[in-house]
mmCIF file of C-alpha atoms in Angstrom:
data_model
loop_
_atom_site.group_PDB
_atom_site.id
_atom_site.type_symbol
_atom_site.label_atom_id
_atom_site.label_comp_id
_atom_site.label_asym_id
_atom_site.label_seq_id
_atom_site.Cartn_x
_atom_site.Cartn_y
_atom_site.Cartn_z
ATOM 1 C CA UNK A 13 -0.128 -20.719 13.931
ATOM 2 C CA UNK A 14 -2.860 -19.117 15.797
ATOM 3 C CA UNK A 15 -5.275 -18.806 12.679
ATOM 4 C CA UNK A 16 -4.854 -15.267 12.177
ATOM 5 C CA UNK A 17 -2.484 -14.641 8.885
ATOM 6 C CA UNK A 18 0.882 -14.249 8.938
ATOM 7 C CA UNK A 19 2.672 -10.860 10.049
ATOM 8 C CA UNK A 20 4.958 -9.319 7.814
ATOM 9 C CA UNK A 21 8.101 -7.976 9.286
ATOM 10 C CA UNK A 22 10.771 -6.143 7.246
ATOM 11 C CA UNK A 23 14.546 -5.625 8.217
ATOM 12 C CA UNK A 24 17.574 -4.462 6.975
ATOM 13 C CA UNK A 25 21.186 -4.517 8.026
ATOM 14 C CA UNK A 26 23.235 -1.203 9.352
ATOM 15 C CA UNK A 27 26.512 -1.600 10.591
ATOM 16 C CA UNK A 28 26.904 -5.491 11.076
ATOM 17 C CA UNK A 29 23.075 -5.398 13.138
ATOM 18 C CA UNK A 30 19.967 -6.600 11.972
ATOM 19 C CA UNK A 31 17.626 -3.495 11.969
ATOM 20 C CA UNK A 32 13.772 -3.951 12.657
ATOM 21 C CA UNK A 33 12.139 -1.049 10.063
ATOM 22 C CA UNK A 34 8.647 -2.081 9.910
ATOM 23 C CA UNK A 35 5.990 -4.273 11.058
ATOM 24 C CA UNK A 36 3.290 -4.441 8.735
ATOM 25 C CA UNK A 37 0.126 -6.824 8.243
ATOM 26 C CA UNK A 38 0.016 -9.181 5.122
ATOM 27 C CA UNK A 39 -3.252 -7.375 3.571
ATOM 28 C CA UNK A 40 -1.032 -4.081 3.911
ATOM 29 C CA UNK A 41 0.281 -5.810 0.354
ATOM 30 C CA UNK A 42 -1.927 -8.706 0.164
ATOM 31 C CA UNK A 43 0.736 -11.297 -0.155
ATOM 32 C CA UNK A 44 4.213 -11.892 1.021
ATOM 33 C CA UNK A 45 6.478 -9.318 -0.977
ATOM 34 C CA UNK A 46 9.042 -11.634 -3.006
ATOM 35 C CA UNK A 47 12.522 -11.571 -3.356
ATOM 36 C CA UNK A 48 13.670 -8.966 -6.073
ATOM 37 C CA UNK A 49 10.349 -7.039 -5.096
ATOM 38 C CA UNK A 50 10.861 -2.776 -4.116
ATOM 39 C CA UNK A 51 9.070 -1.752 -1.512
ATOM 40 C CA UNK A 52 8.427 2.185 -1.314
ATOM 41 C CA UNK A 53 6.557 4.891 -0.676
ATOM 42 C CA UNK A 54 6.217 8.583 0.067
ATOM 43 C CA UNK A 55 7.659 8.261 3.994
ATOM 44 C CA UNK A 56 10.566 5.444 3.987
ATOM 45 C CA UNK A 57 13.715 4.682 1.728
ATOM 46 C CA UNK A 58 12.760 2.116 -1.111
ATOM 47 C CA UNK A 59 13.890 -1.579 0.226
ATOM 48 C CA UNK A 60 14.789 -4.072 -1.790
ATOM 49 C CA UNK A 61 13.744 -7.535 -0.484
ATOM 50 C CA UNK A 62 16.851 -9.682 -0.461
ATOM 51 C CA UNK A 63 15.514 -12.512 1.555
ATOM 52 C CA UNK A 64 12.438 -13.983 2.766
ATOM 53 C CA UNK A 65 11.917 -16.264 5.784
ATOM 54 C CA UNK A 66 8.923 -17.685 7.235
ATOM 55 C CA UNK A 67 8.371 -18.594 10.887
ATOM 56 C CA UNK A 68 6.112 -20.705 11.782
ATOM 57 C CA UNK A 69 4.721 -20.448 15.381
ATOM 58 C CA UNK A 70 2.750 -22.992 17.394
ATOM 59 C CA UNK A 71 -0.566 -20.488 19.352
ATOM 60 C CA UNK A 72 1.386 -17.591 18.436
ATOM 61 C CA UNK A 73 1.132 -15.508 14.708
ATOM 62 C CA UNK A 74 3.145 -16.841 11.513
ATOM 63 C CA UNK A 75 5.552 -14.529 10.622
ATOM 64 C CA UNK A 76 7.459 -13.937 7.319
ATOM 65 C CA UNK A 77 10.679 -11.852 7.931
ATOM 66 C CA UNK A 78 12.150 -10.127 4.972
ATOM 67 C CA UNK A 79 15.553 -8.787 4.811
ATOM 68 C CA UNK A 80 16.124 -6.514 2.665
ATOM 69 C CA UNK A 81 18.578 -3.395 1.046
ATOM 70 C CA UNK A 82 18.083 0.191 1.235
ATOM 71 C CA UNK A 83 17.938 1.576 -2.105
ATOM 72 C CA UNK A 84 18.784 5.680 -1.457
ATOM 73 C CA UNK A 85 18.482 8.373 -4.323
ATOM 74 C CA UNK A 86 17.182 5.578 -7.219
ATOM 75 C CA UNK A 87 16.141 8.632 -9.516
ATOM 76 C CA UNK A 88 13.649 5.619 -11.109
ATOM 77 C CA UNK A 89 11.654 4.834 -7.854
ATOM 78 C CA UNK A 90 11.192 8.425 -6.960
ATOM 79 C CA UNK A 91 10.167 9.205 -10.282
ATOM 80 C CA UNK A 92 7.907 6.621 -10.234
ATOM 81 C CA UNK A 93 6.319 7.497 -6.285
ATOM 82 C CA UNK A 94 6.043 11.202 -8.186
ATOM 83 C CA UNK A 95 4.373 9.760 -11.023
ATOM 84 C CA UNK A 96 2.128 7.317 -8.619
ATOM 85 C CA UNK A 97 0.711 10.261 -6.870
ATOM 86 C CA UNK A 98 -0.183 12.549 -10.032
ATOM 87 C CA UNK A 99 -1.972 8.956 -11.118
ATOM 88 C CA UNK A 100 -3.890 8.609 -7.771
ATOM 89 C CA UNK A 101 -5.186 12.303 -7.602
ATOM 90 C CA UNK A 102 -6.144 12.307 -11.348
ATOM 91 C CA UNK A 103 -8.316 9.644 -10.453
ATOM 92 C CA UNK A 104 -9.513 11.059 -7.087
ATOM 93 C CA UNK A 105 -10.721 14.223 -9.411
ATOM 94 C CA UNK A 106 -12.320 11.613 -11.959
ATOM 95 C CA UNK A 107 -14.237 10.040 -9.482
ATOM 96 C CA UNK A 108 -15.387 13.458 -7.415
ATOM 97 C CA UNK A 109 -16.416 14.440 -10.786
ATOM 98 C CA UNK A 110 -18.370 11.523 -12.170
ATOM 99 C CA UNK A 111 -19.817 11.466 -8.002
ATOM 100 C CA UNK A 112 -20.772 15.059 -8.759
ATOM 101 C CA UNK A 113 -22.512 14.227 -12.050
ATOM 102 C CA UNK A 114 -24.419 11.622 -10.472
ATOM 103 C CA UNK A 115 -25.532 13.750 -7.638
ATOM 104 C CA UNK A 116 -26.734 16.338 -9.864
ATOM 105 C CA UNK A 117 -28.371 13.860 -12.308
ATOM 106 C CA UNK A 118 -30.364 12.560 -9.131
ATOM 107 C CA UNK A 119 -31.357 15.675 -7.685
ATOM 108 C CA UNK A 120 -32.675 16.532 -11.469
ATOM 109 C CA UNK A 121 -34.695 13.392 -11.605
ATOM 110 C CA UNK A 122 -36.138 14.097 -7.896
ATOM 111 C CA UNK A 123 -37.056 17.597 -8.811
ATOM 112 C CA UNK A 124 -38.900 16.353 -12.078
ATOM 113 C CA UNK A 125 -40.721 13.391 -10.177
ATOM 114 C CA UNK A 126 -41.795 15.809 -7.378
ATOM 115 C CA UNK A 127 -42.624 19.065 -10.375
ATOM 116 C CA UNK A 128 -44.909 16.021 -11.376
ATOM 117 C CA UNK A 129 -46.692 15.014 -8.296
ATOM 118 C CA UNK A 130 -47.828 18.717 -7.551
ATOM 119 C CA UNK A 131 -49.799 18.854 -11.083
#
């Protein structure tokens, strides 16, 4: 351990041979993904985390290895990436719209506290 936090790496097998698929860092997730846990998103396959090892180092960084399955066409998890994204750009559009709101509310104040200082 070097005092920086541990690096994540995650690996799968293919055809008898560990496979390296990703190195991430630990606040990527903020904790150590668990066994049983799905990893996915919009640009790799869905993992499944099978295993998890930690290495500890001595001046070097921690690292927790996890091993895990490929999970192709799960109908659920792509749903549910679908689903994730409608979610996240709802809220994007909430917030641009409250940010709007606020802007105008300001610039409505401003013009009545400067409509009052030329009287």
């Amino acid at each position: 351990m070097n005092g920086e936090p541990p690096q994540i790496e995650i690996a799968y097998w293919l055809d008898g041979e560990l496979q390296l698929a990703r190195t991430c860092e630990i606040d990527r997730f903020g904790f150590v993904p668990d066994v049983g846990d799905i990893i996915a998103d919009e640009i790799h396959d869905p993992l499944k985390v099978r295993r998890r090892v930690f290495v500890p180092m001595i001046g070097e960084r921690d690292t927790w290895w996890l091993v895990c399955d490929h999970l192709p066409d799960d109908k659920e998890i792509e749903d549910l990436l679908v689903f994730d994204k409608e979610m996240r750009d709802e809220m994007k559009a909430i917030e641009e719209e409250a940010r709007l709101e606020d802007l105008a509310e300001s610039k409505a104040r401003m013009d009545a506290i400067l409509k009052g200082d030329k009287r």
